[in-house]
Amino acid sequence: MTGELSPIDKAKFVAAKRAAEFVEDGMRVGLGTGSTAAWLVRCLGEKVREEGLKFRGVPTSTRTAELAREVGIEVITLEEARWLDLTIDGADEFDGELSLIKGGGGALLQEKIVATASDQMVVIADAAKEVGTLGAFPLPVEVIPFGWTASQALIEEALVSMDVMGRQITLRMDGDAAYRTDEGNFILDLHLTRIGNPRQLALILNQIPGVVENGLFIDICDQVVIGYGDGRVEVRDINAGTTSEEQIALAENDNLFRDI
């Protein structure tokens, strides 16, 4: 069945499969949101069913929670876990310092809360997500619905003095209505093209009234697992300063693909 996957999906799968090896019995694990994170949840579900892995997962969205329960993972809340051993999540972009843009799936607030309540964060991504400078992917900013146009105007004003190439802002839509996060908020997507100083921008954005959180994850990610379409994975550890590469077997009869 893996032969039917596109190279991008193969890359996401091998990254997720390798990252699933970080999860050990008894852990409390944050489970990310998005297409790559969904592969992780499926891989972990297979380890629960086939290997008897026992851990508890804290999902970062309602759809991740639904998938986790579906594949047999015990789901708990962050309040029940209190603190996590590990969070594994995807990213829309990452750079050489493992700074991230996240929120393309609309779950950036829960994702950031869960990631920062963890001893370690591991990002899983296909190789196309690596960039020299963040910003090609629109930066999501979650805002409360009340006065969102005023918040947008304040963001536009703040961007004038920021080191960015573009300043277009669009309200994320879901059909004919504004997209709503799990918390009922809106998302403004900032089309910046290039972000020269992500740390400064993240701090400025979160000072604007109405802004709940932004999609810049700075000094949060510890390791990144990069998948390639030929089955290779590269693991980079920002703290240890190490990089390793290995080949992940793509089993044609893998049970993981029976419902895909």
PDB file of N, CA and C in Angstrom, residues 1-11 13-14 39 229-231 248-258 260:
ATOM      1  N   MET A   1       0.822  -1.222   0.000  1.00  0.00           N
ATOM      2  CA  MET A   1       0.000   0.000   0.000  1.00  0.00           C
ATOM      3  C   MET A   1       0.848   1.259   0.000  1.00  0.00           C
ATOM      4  N   THR A   2       2.063   1.189   0.564  1.00  0.00           N
ATOM      5  CA  THR A   2       2.868   2.398   0.613  1.00  0.00           C
ATOM      6  C   THR A   2       3.253   2.870  -0.773  1.00  0.00           C
ATOM      7  N   GLY A   3       3.228   1.954  -1.757  1.00  0.00           N
ATOM      8  CA  GLY A   3       3.537   2.351  -3.123  1.00  0.00           C
ATOM      9  C   GLY A   3       2.533   3.323  -3.685  1.00  0.00           C
ATOM     10  N   GLU A   4       1.328   3.388  -3.090  1.00  0.00           N
ATOM     11  CA  GLU A   4       0.280   4.278  -3.559  1.00  0.00           C
ATOM     12  C   GLU A   4       0.435   5.680  -2.977  1.00  0.00           C
ATOM     13  N   LEU A   5       1.310   5.846  -1.997  1.00  0.00           N
ATOM     14  CA  LEU A   5       1.493   7.155  -1.384  1.00  0.00           C
ATOM     15  C   LEU A   5       2.346   8.046  -2.275  1.00  0.00           C
ATOM     16  N   SER A   6       2.056   9.351  -2.232  1.00  0.00           N
ATOM     17  CA  SER A   6       2.892  10.318  -2.936  1.00  0.00           C
ATOM     18  C   SER A   6       4.223  10.449  -2.209  1.00  0.00           C
ATOM     19  N   PRO A   7       5.257  10.971  -2.867  1.00  0.00           N
ATOM     20  CA  PRO A   7       6.532  11.170  -2.182  1.00  0.00           C
ATOM     21  C   PRO A   7       6.412  12.031  -0.919  1.00  0.00           C
ATOM     22  N   ILE A   8       5.548  13.041  -0.962  1.00  0.00           N
ATOM     23  CA  ILE A   8       5.363  13.895   0.218  1.00  0.00           C
ATOM     24  C   ILE A   8       4.757  13.095   1.362  1.00  0.00           C
ATOM     25  N   ASP A   9       3.741  12.273   1.061  1.00  0.00           N
ATOM     26  CA  ASP A   9       3.123  11.463   2.112  1.00  0.00           C
ATOM     27  C   ASP A   9       4.093  10.420   2.648  1.00  0.00           C
ATOM     28  N   LYS A  10       4.929   9.866   1.774  1.00  0.00           N
ATOM     29  CA  LYS A  10       5.946   8.929   2.244  1.00  0.00           C
ATOM     30  C   LYS A  10       6.912   9.631   3.198  1.00  0.00           C
ATOM     31  N   ALA A  11       7.286  10.857   2.849  1.00  0.00           N
ATOM     32  CA  ALA A  11       8.195  11.621   3.695  1.00  0.00           C
ATOM     33  C   ALA A  11       7.564  11.889   5.059  1.00  0.00           C
ATOM     34  N   PHE A  13       5.206  10.121   6.453  1.00  0.00           N
ATOM     35  CA  PHE A  13       5.059   8.846   7.150  1.00  0.00           C
ATOM     36  C   PHE A  13       6.350   8.413   7.817  1.00  0.00           C
ATOM     37  N   VAL A  14       7.472   8.463   7.089  1.00  0.00           N
ATOM     38  CA  VAL A  14       8.729   7.982   7.689  1.00  0.00           C
ATOM     39  C   VAL A  14       9.175   8.889   8.831  1.00  0.00           C
ATOM     40  N   TRP A  39      -0.247  11.273  10.806  1.00  0.00           N
ATOM     41  CA  TRP A  39       0.551  10.065  10.577  1.00  0.00           C
ATOM     42  C   TRP A  39       1.141   9.565  11.895  1.00  0.00           C
ATOM     43  N   GLY A 229      11.118  11.420   0.607  1.00  0.00           N
ATOM     44  CA  GLY A 229      10.261  10.521  -0.157  1.00  0.00           C
ATOM     45  C   GLY A 229      10.857   9.161  -0.438  1.00  0.00           C
ATOM     46  N   ASP A 230      12.188   9.019  -0.286  1.00  0.00           N
ATOM     47  CA  ASP A 230      12.835   7.728  -0.521  1.00  0.00           C
ATOM     48  C   ASP A 230      12.978   6.902   0.754  1.00  0.00           C
ATOM     49  N   GLY A 231      12.379   7.376   1.855  1.00  0.00           N
ATOM     50  CA  GLY A 231      12.420   6.619   3.098  1.00  0.00           C
ATOM     51  C   GLY A 231      13.507   7.045   4.058  1.00  0.00           C
ATOM     52  N   ILE A 248      14.220   4.304   6.844  1.00  0.00           N
ATOM     53  CA  ILE A 248      13.047   3.685   7.462  1.00  0.00           C
ATOM     54  C   ILE A 248      12.417   2.730   6.459  1.00  0.00           C
ATOM     55  N   ALA A 249      12.174   1.496   6.887  1.00  0.00           N
ATOM     56  CA  ALA A 249      11.556   0.505   6.005  1.00  0.00           C
ATOM     57  C   ALA A 249      10.110   0.870   5.736  1.00  0.00           C
ATOM     58  N   LEU A 250       9.697   0.774   4.488  1.00  0.00           N
ATOM     59  CA  LEU A 250       8.321   1.022   4.089  1.00  0.00           C
ATOM     60  C   LEU A 250       7.669  -0.320   3.793  1.00  0.00           C
ATOM     61  N   ALA A 251       6.983  -0.878   4.779  1.00  0.00           N
ATOM     62  CA  ALA A 251       6.369  -2.202   4.631  1.00  0.00           C
ATOM     63  C   ALA A 251       5.132  -2.126   3.753  1.00  0.00           C
ATOM     64  N   GLU A 252       5.097  -2.919   2.713  1.00  0.00           N
ATOM     65  CA  GLU A 252       3.974  -2.876   1.782  1.00  0.00           C
ATOM     66  C   GLU A 252       2.669  -3.344   2.414  1.00  0.00           C
ATOM     67  N   ASN A 253       2.757  -4.227   3.432  1.00  0.00           N
ATOM     68  CA  ASN A 253       1.543  -4.767   4.047  1.00  0.00           C
ATOM     69  C   ASN A 253       1.293  -4.161   5.427  1.00  0.00           C
ATOM     70  N   ASP A 254       1.849  -2.995   5.661  1.00  0.00           N
ATOM     71  CA  ASP A 254       1.712  -2.334   6.951  1.00  0.00           C
ATOM     72  C   ASP A 254       0.240  -2.126   7.281  1.00  0.00           C
ATOM     73  N   ASN A 255      -0.174  -2.547   8.485  1.00  0.00           N
ATOM     74  CA  ASN A 255      -1.566  -2.397   8.914  1.00  0.00           C
ATOM     75  C   ASN A 255      -1.993  -0.941   8.983  1.00  0.00           C
ATOM     76  N   LEU A 256      -1.014  -0.063   9.061  1.00  0.00           N
ATOM     77  CA  LEU A 256      -1.293   1.368   9.191  1.00  0.00           C
ATOM     78  C   LEU A 256      -2.101   1.906   8.018  1.00  0.00           C
ATOM     79  N   PHE A 257      -1.996   1.249   6.874  1.00  0.00           N
ATOM     80  CA  PHE A 257      -2.614   1.788   5.657  1.00  0.00           C
ATOM     81  C   PHE A 257      -3.952   1.150   5.317  1.00  0.00           C
ATOM     82  N   ARG A 258      -4.438   0.275   6.170  1.00  0.00           N
ATOM     83  CA  ARG A 258      -5.628  -0.459   5.776  1.00  0.00           C
ATOM     84  C   ARG A 258      -6.872   0.421   5.682  1.00  0.00           C
ATOM     85  N   ILE A 260      -6.685   3.760   4.918  1.00  0.00           N
ATOM     86  CA  ILE A 260      -6.315   4.995   4.217  1.00  0.00           C
ATOM     87  C   ILE A 260      -6.574   4.830   2.726  1.00  0.00           C
TER      88      ILE A 260
END
